[in-house]
mmCIF file of C-alpha atoms and ligand atoms in Angstrom:
data_model
loop_
_atom_site.group_PDB
_atom_site.id
_atom_site.type_symbol
_atom_site.label_atom_id
_atom_site.label_comp_id
_atom_site.label_asym_id
_atom_site.label_seq_id
_atom_site.Cartn_x
_atom_site.Cartn_y
_atom_site.Cartn_z
ATOM 1 C CA MET A 1 40.779 43.778 120.873
ATOM 2 C CA ILE A 2 36.659 44.205 121.240
ATOM 3 C CA ILE A 3 34.872 40.421 120.857
ATOM 4 C CA LEU A 4 31.274 40.318 119.907
ATOM 5 C CA GLY A 5 30.185 37.164 121.896
ATOM 6 C CA ILE A 6 27.484 34.588 121.629
ATOM 7 C CA GLU A 7 25.601 32.489 123.905
ATOM 8 C CA SER A 8 22.993 30.350 122.943
ATOM 9 C CA SER A 9 23.615 26.438 124.125
ATOM 10 C CA CYS A 10 20.284 26.060 126.387
ATOM 11 C CA ASP A 11 17.338 28.589 127.141
ATOM 12 C CA GLU A 12 18.984 32.020 126.990
ATOM 13 C CA THR A 13 19.348 33.700 124.276
ATOM 14 C CA ALA A 14 22.382 36.422 124.535
ATOM 15 C CA ALA A 15 24.989 38.597 123.282
ATOM 16 C CA ALA A 16 27.438 40.705 124.455
ATOM 17 C CA VAL A 17 30.709 43.216 123.702
ATOM 18 C CA VAL A 18 33.796 42.923 126.013
ATOM 19 C CA GLU A 19 36.616 44.852 125.144
ATOM 20 C CA THR A 20 40.245 43.185 126.257
ATOM 21 C CA GLY A 21 38.618 40.536 127.702
ATOM 22 C CA ARG A 22 38.238 42.599 131.319
ATOM 23 C CA THR A 23 35.597 45.557 130.287
ATOM 24 C CA VAL A 24 32.306 44.611 129.626
ATOM 25 C CA ARG A 25 30.914 46.874 127.310
ATOM 26 C CA SER A 26 26.987 45.693 126.829
ATOM 27 C CA ASN A 27 25.161 42.241 127.948
ATOM 28 C CA ALA A 28 21.903 41.539 126.614
ATOM 29 C CA ILE A 29 20.476 38.403 127.437
ATOM 30 C CA SER A 30 16.668 37.289 126.227
ATOM 31 C CA SER A 31 15.545 34.854 128.738
ATOM 32 C CA GLN A 32 12.720 31.799 127.148
ATOM 33 C CA ILE A 33 11.762 31.048 130.952
ATOM 34 C CA ASP A 34 8.415 32.110 130.198
ATOM 35 C CA LEU A 35 8.613 30.250 127.315
ATOM 36 C CA HIS A 36 9.434 26.878 129.275
ATOM 37 C CA ALA A 37 7.272 28.033 133.142
ATOM 38 C CA GLU A 38 4.372 25.632 131.929
ATOM 39 C CA TYR A 39 6.517 22.180 130.932
ATOM 40 C CA GLY A 40 8.519 22.683 134.337
ATOM 41 C CA GLY A 41 12.159 22.912 132.817
ATOM 42 C CA VAL A 42 13.286 23.655 129.410
ATOM 43 C CA VAL A 43 11.634 21.863 126.489
ATOM 44 C CA PRO A 44 14.839 22.106 123.753
ATOM 45 C CA GLU A 45 12.559 22.340 120.256
ATOM 46 C CA ILE A 46 10.791 25.326 121.626
ATOM 47 C CA ALA A 47 14.167 26.797 123.007
ATOM 48 C CA SER A 48 16.566 26.455 119.470
ATOM 49 C CA ARG A 49 12.860 27.827 117.782
ATOM 50 C CA ALA A 50 13.369 30.689 120.495
ATOM 51 C CA HIS A 51 17.019 31.357 119.522
ATOM 52 C CA VAL A 52 15.509 31.646 115.887
ATOM 53 C CA GLU A 53 13.548 34.573 116.432
ATOM 54 C CA ARG A 54 15.582 36.334 119.092
ATOM 55 C CA ILE A 55 19.625 36.269 118.055
ATOM 56 C CA LEU A 56 19.294 39.190 115.743
ATOM 57 C CA PRO A 57 17.607 41.128 117.971
ATOM 58 C CA VAL A 58 19.576 40.449 120.793
ATOM 59 C CA ILE A 59 22.406 41.308 119.192
ATOM 60 C CA GLU A 60 21.636 44.439 118.102
ATOM 61 C CA THR A 61 20.897 44.918 121.484
ATOM 62 C CA ALA A 62 24.526 43.986 122.756
ATOM 63 C CA LEU A 63 25.888 46.562 119.649
ATOM 64 C CA THR A 64 23.935 49.756 120.464
ATOM 65 C CA ASP A 65 24.360 48.993 124.169
ATOM 66 C CA ALA A 66 27.873 49.054 123.538
ATOM 67 C CA ASN A 67 27.710 52.131 121.796
ATOM 68 C CA CYS A 68 30.064 50.492 118.720
ATOM 69 C CA SER A 69 28.898 48.781 115.346
ATOM 70 C CA LEU A 70 29.875 45.448 113.539
ATOM 71 C CA THR A 71 32.708 47.400 111.873
ATOM 72 C CA ASP A 72 34.333 47.849 115.297
ATOM 73 C CA ILE A 73 34.170 44.474 116.457
ATOM 74 C CA HIS A 74 37.716 42.183 115.973
ATOM 75 C CA ALA A 75 36.372 38.613 116.534
ATOM 76 C CA ILE A 76 33.276 37.114 116.698
ATOM 77 C CA ALA A 77 33.234 34.633 119.893
ATOM 78 C CA VAL A 78 30.108 31.675 120.498
ATOM 79 C CA GLY A 79 29.513 29.006 122.539
ATOM 80 C CA ASN A 80 29.784 26.165 120.719
ATOM 81 C CA ARG A 81 29.733 23.114 123.261
ATOM 82 C CA PRO A 82 28.157 21.842 125.614
ATOM 83 C CA GLY A 83 24.797 22.304 125.553
ATOM 84 C CA LEU A 84 21.439 21.203 124.074
ATOM 85 C CA ILE A 85 22.609 20.598 120.110
ATOM 86 C CA GLY A 86 19.863 22.598 118.472
ATOM 87 C CA SER A 87 20.396 25.756 120.377
ATOM 88 C CA LEU A 88 24.047 25.511 119.793
ATOM 89 C CA LEU A 89 23.466 25.151 116.415
ATOM 90 C CA VAL A 90 21.664 28.940 116.331
ATOM 91 C CA GLY A 91 24.270 30.068 117.888
ATOM 92 C CA VAL A 92 27.453 28.625 115.505
ATOM 93 C CA ALA A 93 25.831 29.727 112.294
ATOM 94 C CA ALA A 94 24.731 32.987 113.465
ATOM 95 C CA ALA A 95 28.559 33.507 115.047
ATOM 96 C CA LYS A 96 29.745 31.928 111.731
ATOM 97 C CA SER A 97 27.622 33.605 109.340
ATOM 98 C CA LEU A 98 28.689 37.346 110.392
ATOM 99 C CA ALA A 99 32.326 36.269 110.475
ATOM 100 C CA TRP A 100 32.273 35.262 106.905
ATOM 101 C CA SER A 101 30.285 38.086 106.163
ATOM 102 C CA LEU A 102 32.768 40.618 107.413
ATOM 103 C CA ALA A 103 35.957 38.645 106.911
ATOM 104 C CA LYS A 104 36.746 38.575 110.655
ATOM 105 C CA PRO A 105 38.240 35.634 112.486
ATOM 106 C CA VAL A 106 35.529 33.252 114.436
ATOM 107 C CA ILE A 107 36.264 31.639 117.915
ATOM 108 C CA GLY A 108 34.529 28.632 119.416
ATOM 109 C CA VAL A 109 34.401 28.514 123.245
ATOM 110 C CA ASN A 110 33.271 26.447 125.980
ATOM 111 C CA HIS A 111 30.554 27.083 128.019
ATOM 112 C CA ILE A 112 31.848 25.488 131.321
ATOM 113 C CA GLU A 113 35.138 27.334 131.128
ATOM 114 C CA ALA A 114 33.302 30.463 129.987
ATOM 115 C CA HIS A 115 31.285 29.902 133.818
ATOM 116 C CA LEU A 116 34.525 30.112 135.372
ATOM 117 C CA TYR A 117 36.023 32.818 133.527
ATOM 118 C CA ALA A 118 32.703 34.924 134.735
ATOM 119 C CA ALA A 119 34.434 35.777 137.838
ATOM 120 C CA LEU A 120 37.120 37.335 136.482
ATOM 121 C CA LEU A 121 35.167 39.979 134.120
ATOM 122 C CA ASP A 122 35.155 43.405 134.667
ATOM 123 C CA ASP A 123 38.599 43.154 137.565
ATOM 124 C CA GLN A 124 40.761 44.723 135.894
ATOM 125 C CA ASP A 125 43.872 44.345 138.041
ATOM 126 C CA TRP A 126 44.201 40.320 137.989
ATOM 127 C CA THR A 127 47.240 38.507 136.680
ATOM 128 C CA PRO A 128 48.439 34.866 136.023
ATOM 129 C CA GLU A 129 49.983 34.789 139.214
ATOM 130 C CA THR A 130 47.387 36.540 141.440
ATOM 131 C CA VAL A 131 44.594 33.438 140.224
ATOM 132 C CA PHE A 132 46.417 30.555 139.169
ATOM 133 C CA PRO A 133 46.344 27.858 140.046
ATOM 134 C CA ALA A 134 43.130 28.472 140.925
ATOM 135 C CA LEU A 135 40.203 26.083 142.489
ATOM 136 C CA GLY A 136 37.068 25.961 140.214
ATOM 137 C CA LEU A 137 33.248 25.117 140.795
ATOM 138 C CA VAL A 138 30.379 25.934 138.557
ATOM 139 C CA VAL A 139 27.096 24.905 139.665
ATOM 140 C CA SER A 140 24.708 25.480 137.102
ATOM 141 C CA GLY A 141 21.315 23.560 136.083
ATOM 142 C CA GLY A 142 23.275 21.480 133.646
ATOM 143 C CA HIS A 143 26.753 20.809 135.742
ATOM 144 C CA THR A 144 28.524 20.564 139.053
ATOM 145 C CA ALA A 145 31.577 20.330 138.674
ATOM 146 C CA ILE A 146 35.035 20.567 140.695
ATOM 147 C CA TYR A 147 38.428 21.790 138.499
ATOM 148 C CA ARG A 148 41.837 21.997 138.917
ATOM 149 C CA VAL A 149 42.550 25.443 136.934
ATOM 150 C CA ASP A 150 45.741 25.890 135.656
ATOM 151 C CA SER A 151 45.031 28.893 133.354
ATOM 152 C CA PRO A 152 41.586 30.134 131.827
ATOM 153 C CA LEU A 153 41.924 27.366 129.050
ATOM 154 C CA HIS A 154 43.193 24.798 130.763
ATOM 155 C CA MET A 155 41.667 22.862 133.554
ATOM 156 C CA THR A 156 41.283 18.946 134.701
ATOM 157 C CA ARG A 157 38.334 17.934 136.220
ATOM 158 C CA LEU A 158 38.688 16.623 139.406
ATOM 159 C CA GLY A 159 35.018 15.583 140.086
ATOM 160 C CA SER A 160 31.431 16.357 138.742
ATOM 161 C CA THR A 161 27.908 14.530 139.717
ATOM 162 C CA ILE A 162 27.006 11.068 139.240
ATOM 163 C CA ASP A 163 23.699 11.573 138.967
ATOM 164 C CA ASP A 164 21.725 15.274 139.045
ATOM 165 C CA ALA A 165 23.076 18.981 138.529
ATOM 166 C CA ILE A 166 23.429 20.944 141.751
ATOM 167 C CA GLY A 167 20.673 23.566 139.588
ATOM 168 C CA GLU A 168 18.972 20.857 138.177
ATOM 169 C CA ALA A 169 17.602 19.667 142.132
ATOM 170 C CA TYR A 170 17.228 23.867 142.674
ATOM 171 C CA ASP A 171 14.765 22.915 140.001
ATOM 172 C CA LYS A 172 12.812 19.706 141.151
ATOM 173 C CA ALA A 173 12.804 20.632 144.568
ATOM 174 C CA ALA A 174 10.099 23.966 143.639
ATOM 175 C CA SER A 175 8.612 21.426 141.816
ATOM 176 C CA ILE A 176 8.121 18.815 144.552
ATOM 177 C CA LEU A 177 6.592 22.039 146.929
ATOM 178 C CA GLY A 178 4.465 23.355 143.876
ATOM 179 C CA LEU A 179 6.935 26.847 144.114
ATOM 180 C CA GLY A 180 7.438 26.915 139.780
ATOM 181 C CA TYR A 181 10.209 27.044 137.741
ATOM 182 C CA PRO A 182 13.066 28.093 137.724
ATOM 183 C CA GLY A 183 13.123 27.007 141.069
ATOM 184 C CA GLY A 184 17.076 28.145 142.304
ATOM 185 C CA PRO A 185 16.363 31.881 142.604
ATOM 186 C CA ILE A 186 12.264 31.121 144.854
ATOM 187 C CA VAL A 187 13.716 27.984 147.081
ATOM 188 C CA ASP A 188 16.920 30.403 147.743
ATOM 189 C CA GLN A 189 14.427 33.588 148.505
ATOM 190 C CA ARG A 190 12.063 31.440 150.872
ATOM 191 C CA ALA A 191 15.005 29.696 152.472
ATOM 192 C CA GLN A 192 16.076 32.845 153.903
ATOM 193 C CA ARG A 193 12.972 32.640 155.867
ATOM 194 C CA GLY A 194 13.157 29.328 156.687
ATOM 195 C CA ASP A 195 14.846 27.438 160.245
ATOM 196 C CA ALA A 196 17.403 25.099 158.129
ATOM 197 C CA SER A 197 17.777 22.916 161.278
ATOM 198 C CA SER A 198 13.525 21.781 161.205
ATOM 199 C CA HIS A 199 14.477 18.556 158.665
ATOM 200 C CA THR A 200 17.375 16.634 158.654
ATOM 201 C CA LEU A 201 17.559 16.054 154.724
ATOM 202 C CA PRO A 202 20.572 14.148 153.697
ATOM 203 C CA ILE A 203 23.926 15.488 152.981
ATOM 204 C CA SER A 204 25.757 13.695 150.295
ATOM 205 C CA ARG A 205 29.178 12.601 151.562
ATOM 206 C CA LEU A 206 29.955 9.335 148.379
ATOM 207 C CA LYS A 207 33.384 7.823 149.355
ATOM 208 C CA PRO A 208 35.679 9.213 151.134
ATOM 209 C CA GLY A 209 37.505 11.193 149.821
ATOM 210 C CA SER A 210 35.616 11.722 146.591
ATOM 211 C CA LEU A 211 35.156 15.008 145.124
ATOM 212 C CA ASP A 212 31.683 13.522 143.195
ATOM 213 C CA PHE A 213 28.878 15.221 143.910
ATOM 214 C CA SER A 214 25.062 13.541 144.511
ATOM 215 C CA TYR A 215 21.616 15.522 144.437
ATOM 216 C CA SER A 216 19.157 12.517 143.465
ATOM 217 C CA GLY A 217 19.199 11.030 147.199
ATOM 218 C CA LEU A 218 18.247 14.284 148.830
ATOM 219 C CA LYS A 219 15.926 15.094 145.721
ATOM 220 C CA THR A 220 14.038 12.166 147.155
ATOM 221 C CA ALA A 221 14.057 12.379 150.436
ATOM 222 C CA LEU A 222 12.603 15.950 149.693
ATOM 223 C CA LEU A 223 10.048 14.327 148.320
ATOM 224 C CA TYR A 224 9.122 11.381 150.512
ATOM 225 C CA THR A 225 8.820 14.357 153.636
ATOM 226 C CA VAL A 226 6.512 16.229 151.720
ATOM 227 C CA ARG A 227 4.419 13.882 150.541
ATOM 228 C CA GLY A 228 4.974 10.732 152.801
ATOM 229 C CA ILE A 229 6.063 7.509 151.630
ATOM 230 C CA PRO A 230 4.245 6.499 148.734
ATOM 231 C CA THR A 231 2.393 2.762 148.828
ATOM 232 C CA ALA A 232 1.963 0.555 145.770
ATOM 233 C CA SER A 233 -0.812 1.281 143.523
ATOM 234 C CA ASP A 234 -4.196 -0.937 143.038
ATOM 235 C CA GLU A 235 -3.886 -1.287 139.465
ATOM 236 C CA PRO A 236 -0.950 -3.067 137.554
ATOM 237 C CA GLY A 237 2.006 -0.834 136.816
ATOM 238 C CA GLY A 238 0.250 1.925 138.225
ATOM 239 C CA LYS A 239 1.582 5.046 139.642
ATOM 240 C CA PRO A 240 3.179 4.607 143.567
ATOM 241 C CA VAL A 241 0.294 6.337 145.931
ATOM 242 C CA PHE A 242 1.019 9.281 148.167
ATOM 243 C CA GLY A 243 -0.117 10.076 151.348
ATOM 244 C CA GLN A 244 0.083 13.972 151.601
ATOM 245 C CA LYS A 245 -0.154 16.707 149.225
ATOM 246 C CA ALA A 246 2.172 19.946 148.517
ATOM 247 C CA GLU A 247 -0.698 22.055 149.312
ATOM 248 C CA ASP A 248 -1.264 20.914 152.946
ATOM 249 C CA LEU A 249 1.610 22.713 153.194
ATOM 250 C CA SER A 250 1.771 25.855 155.838
ATOM 251 C CA GLU A 251 3.418 28.968 154.247
ATOM 252 C CA THR A 252 6.322 28.282 156.781
ATOM 253 C CA GLU A 253 6.136 24.404 156.514
ATOM 254 C CA ILE A 254 7.347 25.725 152.819
ATOM 255 C CA ASP A 255 10.129 28.025 154.254
ATOM 256 C CA ASP A 256 11.411 25.571 156.530
ATOM 257 C CA LEU A 257 11.779 22.814 154.355
ATOM 258 C CA CYS A 258 13.612 24.942 151.647
ATOM 259 C CA ALA A 259 15.944 26.121 154.271
ATOM 260 C CA SER A 260 16.555 21.998 155.414
ATOM 261 C CA PHE A 261 17.010 21.555 151.284
ATOM 262 C CA GLN A 262 19.495 23.964 150.836
ATOM 263 C CA LYS A 263 21.785 24.011 153.776
ATOM 264 C CA ALA A 264 22.424 20.020 152.660
ATOM 265 C CA ALA A 265 22.856 21.419 148.959
ATOM 266 C CA ILE A 266 25.291 23.814 150.131
ATOM 267 C CA ASP A 267 26.591 21.767 152.468
ATOM 268 C CA ALA A 268 27.907 19.096 150.003
ATOM 269 C CA VAL A 269 29.402 21.686 148.669
ATOM 270 C CA VAL A 270 31.362 22.893 151.268
ATOM 271 C CA LEU A 271 32.578 19.253 152.131
ATOM 272 C CA LYS A 272 33.244 18.726 148.089
ATOM 273 C CA MET A 273 35.175 21.861 147.671
ATOM 274 C CA LYS A 274 37.570 21.439 151.496
ATOM 275 C CA ARG A 275 37.708 17.380 149.881
ATOM 276 C CA ALA A 276 39.721 19.452 146.865
ATOM 277 C CA ILE A 277 41.974 21.858 148.809
ATOM 278 C CA GLU A 278 43.061 18.868 150.878
ATOM 279 C CA ALA A 279 43.854 16.422 147.541
ATOM 280 C CA PHE A 280 45.211 19.688 145.708
ATOM 281 C CA GLY A 281 48.717 19.610 146.776
ATOM 282 C CA VAL A 282 49.904 23.101 147.045
ATOM 283 C CA THR A 283 47.170 25.876 148.575
ATOM 284 C CA PRO A 284 44.740 27.190 145.343
ATOM 285 C CA ARG A 285 46.046 30.451 145.120
ATOM 286 C CA SER A 286 42.360 31.208 144.924
ATOM 287 C CA ILE A 287 38.738 29.585 143.921
ATOM 288 C CA LEU A 288 37.031 30.269 141.145
ATOM 289 C CA VAL A 289 33.328 29.869 140.991
ATOM 290 C CA GLY A 290 30.648 29.722 138.163
ATOM 291 C CA GLY A 291 27.173 29.055 137.018
ATOM 292 C CA GLY A 292 23.836 29.681 137.804
ATOM 293 C CA VAL A 293 23.665 28.466 141.260
ATOM 294 C CA SER A 294 26.968 30.758 142.335
ATOM 295 C CA ALA A 295 23.842 33.287 142.196
ATOM 296 C CA ASN A 296 23.023 31.540 145.263
ATOM 297 C CA SER A 297 22.886 33.370 148.713
ATOM 298 C CA LEU A 298 23.914 30.373 151.172
ATOM 299 C CA LEU A 299 26.706 29.222 148.816
ATOM 300 C CA ARG A 300 27.844 32.748 148.291
ATOM 301 C CA SER A 301 28.303 33.546 151.785
ATOM 302 C CA ARG A 302 30.070 29.667 152.562
ATOM 303 C CA ILE A 303 32.146 29.657 149.813
ATOM 304 C CA THR A 304 33.886 33.005 150.865
ATOM 305 C CA ALA A 305 33.713 31.988 154.910
ATOM 306 C CA LEU A 306 36.120 28.818 153.568
ATOM 307 C CA GLY A 307 38.123 31.499 151.843
ATOM 308 C CA ASP A 308 38.551 33.485 154.708
ATOM 309 C CA GLU A 309 39.241 30.490 157.002
ATOM 310 C CA LEU A 310 41.538 29.558 154.809
ATOM 311 C CA SER A 311 43.143 32.420 153.318
ATOM 312 C CA ILE A 312 42.537 31.485 149.718
ATOM 313 C CA PRO A 313 40.827 34.493 147.772
ATOM 314 C CA VAL A 314 37.362 33.957 146.220
ATOM 315 C CA ARG A 315 36.024 34.697 143.008
ATOM 316 C CA VAL A 316 32.257 34.724 142.625
ATOM 317 C CA PRO A 317 30.765 36.172 139.578
ATOM 318 C CA LYS A 318 28.961 39.569 139.811
ATOM 319 C CA MET A 319 24.749 38.379 139.880
ATOM 320 C CA ALA A 320 24.539 39.728 135.787
ATOM 321 C CA TYR A 321 27.415 36.845 134.809
ATOM 322 C CA CYS A 322 25.772 34.283 137.104
ATOM 323 C CA LEU A 323 23.195 32.971 134.841
ATOM 324 C CA ASP A 324 24.226 31.981 131.419
ATOM 325 C CA ASN A 325 25.436 34.700 129.308
ATOM 326 C CA ALA A 326 27.654 35.948 126.434
ATOM 327 C CA ALA A 327 30.048 38.855 128.464
ATOM 328 C CA MET A 328 31.773 35.135 129.518
ATOM 329 C CA ILE A 329 32.022 34.173 126.391
ATOM 330 C CA ALA A 330 33.730 37.122 124.900
ATOM 331 C CA GLY A 331 35.802 37.422 127.481
ATOM 332 C CA LEU A 332 37.480 34.298 127.490
ATOM 333 C CA ALA A 333 37.852 34.276 123.786
ATOM 334 C CA HIS A 334 39.664 37.213 124.492
ATOM 335 C CA GLU A 335 42.261 34.578 125.987
ATOM 336 C CA ARG A 336 42.355 32.827 122.793
ATOM 337 C CA ALA A 337 42.374 35.801 120.388
ATOM 338 C CA ALA A 338 45.738 36.856 122.315
ATOM 339 C CA ALA A 339 47.308 33.683 121.898
ATOM 340 C CA ASN A 340 45.959 34.083 118.150
ATOM 341 C CA SER A 341 44.297 30.926 118.340
ATOM 342 C CA PHE A 342 41.246 31.458 115.932
ATOM 343 C CA ASP A 343 38.972 29.033 114.616
ATOM 344 C CA ASP A 344 37.275 28.756 111.102
ATOM 345 C CA LEU A 345 33.847 28.415 108.944
ATOM 346 C CA THR A 346 34.238 24.706 109.962
ATOM 347 C CA LEU A 347 33.514 25.551 113.224
ATOM 348 C CA GLY A 348 30.758 22.503 114.766
ATOM 349 C CA ALA A 349 28.688 22.273 117.636
ATOM 350 C CA ARG A 350 28.913 19.367 120.089
ATOM 351 C CA PRO A 351 26.489 18.790 122.756
ATOM 352 C CA THR A 352 29.433 17.744 125.308
ATOM 353 C CA GLY A 353 32.617 19.136 126.579
ATOM 354 C CA SER A 354 34.986 17.868 124.360
ATOM 355 C CA ARG A 355 36.678 20.177 121.035
HETATM 356 O O1 KG4 B 1 24.208 28.649 134.619
HETATM 357 P P1 KG4 B 1 22.655 28.396 134.665
HETATM 358 O O2 KG4 B 1 22.489 29.677 133.522
HETATM 359 O O3 KG4 B 1 22.059 27.397 132.945
HETATM 360 C C1 KG4 B 1 23.303 26.110 132.922
HETATM 361 O O4 KG4 B 1 24.194 25.921 131.956
HETATM 362 O O5 KG4 B 1 22.576 25.040 133.511
HETATM 363 O O6 KG4 B 1 22.199 27.863 135.418
HETATM 364 C C2 KG4 B 1 20.656 27.500 135.197
HETATM 365 C C3 KG4 B 1 20.677 27.190 137.033
HETATM 366 C C4 KG4 B 1 18.811 26.645 136.748
HETATM 367 O O7 KG4 B 1 19.318 25.512 137.864
HETATM 368 C C5 KG4 B 1 18.149 27.796 138.334
HETATM 369 O O8 KG4 B 1 17.894 27.145 139.084
HETATM 370 C C6 KG4 B 1 19.878 28.246 139.381
HETATM 371 O O9 KG4 B 1 20.781 28.270 138.425
HETATM 372 N N1 KG4 B 1 20.077 28.915 139.887
HETATM 373 C C7 KG4 B 1 19.508 29.023 141.411
HETATM 374 C C8 KG4 B 1 20.059 30.565 141.392
HETATM 375 N N2 KG4 B 1 19.877 31.258 140.299
HETATM 376 C C9 KG4 B 1 19.415 30.180 139.436
HETATM 377 N N3 KG4 B 1 19.859 28.321 142.247
HETATM 378 C C10 KG4 B 1 20.059 28.001 143.465
HETATM 379 N N4 KG4 B 1 19.942 29.910 143.779
HETATM 380 C C11 KG4 B 1 20.017 30.323 143.235
HETATM 381 N N5 KG4 B 1 19.987 31.866 143.959
HETATM 382 ZN ZN1 ZN B 2 25.383 27.562 131.942
#
């Protein structure tokens, strides 16, 4: 079974060809980072327009890289929820057009569930018995949540962020420090050169036992550390006035702040994962991690260490499958195809995770 996957939920236009849900034959991604960088975040309207221009060339690249043609494809999968609606619609329309013209089935896939499936790609040997029930952690620009995962298609959310997503916090931290967009990879790199004990930034714990996350306090604490406590403006309704600027920081101070921010951000994840394991009832057979922030060096090492300590195998995606990609969409769709569960040409897009 060879599936063509399409992903366009945010700012990456992606297509991939995956065989039997396990072997990634191609994984083409056209990133729009250059288009959104000057705005410091994804501009939905710009993203949709870029998807329209890029989707067919990206699909062609995926087919060429996989050395196959559309006639070799058995089904077309598309990430149809959750995401930016204008962006999702481009991928869904492309997938349905292809499915209709080729008389092949279409499968709509949940982007978050696909992020967790990414940790299983390229592994020929996993079995449901060795992986599930798993504890799932999705850490991305739009989502931060913990799941009980009973199978690739059956998961229950145990907790999630009550304000910012962790990736969003990284992006805002980079913006506060004047480091550009997207912030995650830059803050991660600079943190590796810095001293994490230089500043004590708050680790969000929430109520005892809570499996939810909160990142807005950490972001504000970093802002005040960098720019000082603001005073009220003299102008009625004016913006608060800060006494310091990010430009005044030395390179070493920026490295130290990145390291302190990263420590607090990841400490909170590890804390919630420990609580989740305690609350899980049985020992999970594995920990599955996915989403853009699963590329983070400290997160990868701390979660792996946690798994080692508790003798729970940890599966983090290969770097190529951490950020938004279509291999994870085609991979998860294989589970649907194997269960003979397909969608039809009424398939829609949803901004939320519901079907
Ligand atoms: O999964 P993804 O591509 O998109 C969403 O579904 O949201 O994740 C993008 C997020 C961005 O916020 C980016 O800053 C973050 O992942 N990210 C990282 C790293 N690489 C990407 N965050 C921390 N450390 C990294 N190395
Ligand atoms: Zn994503």
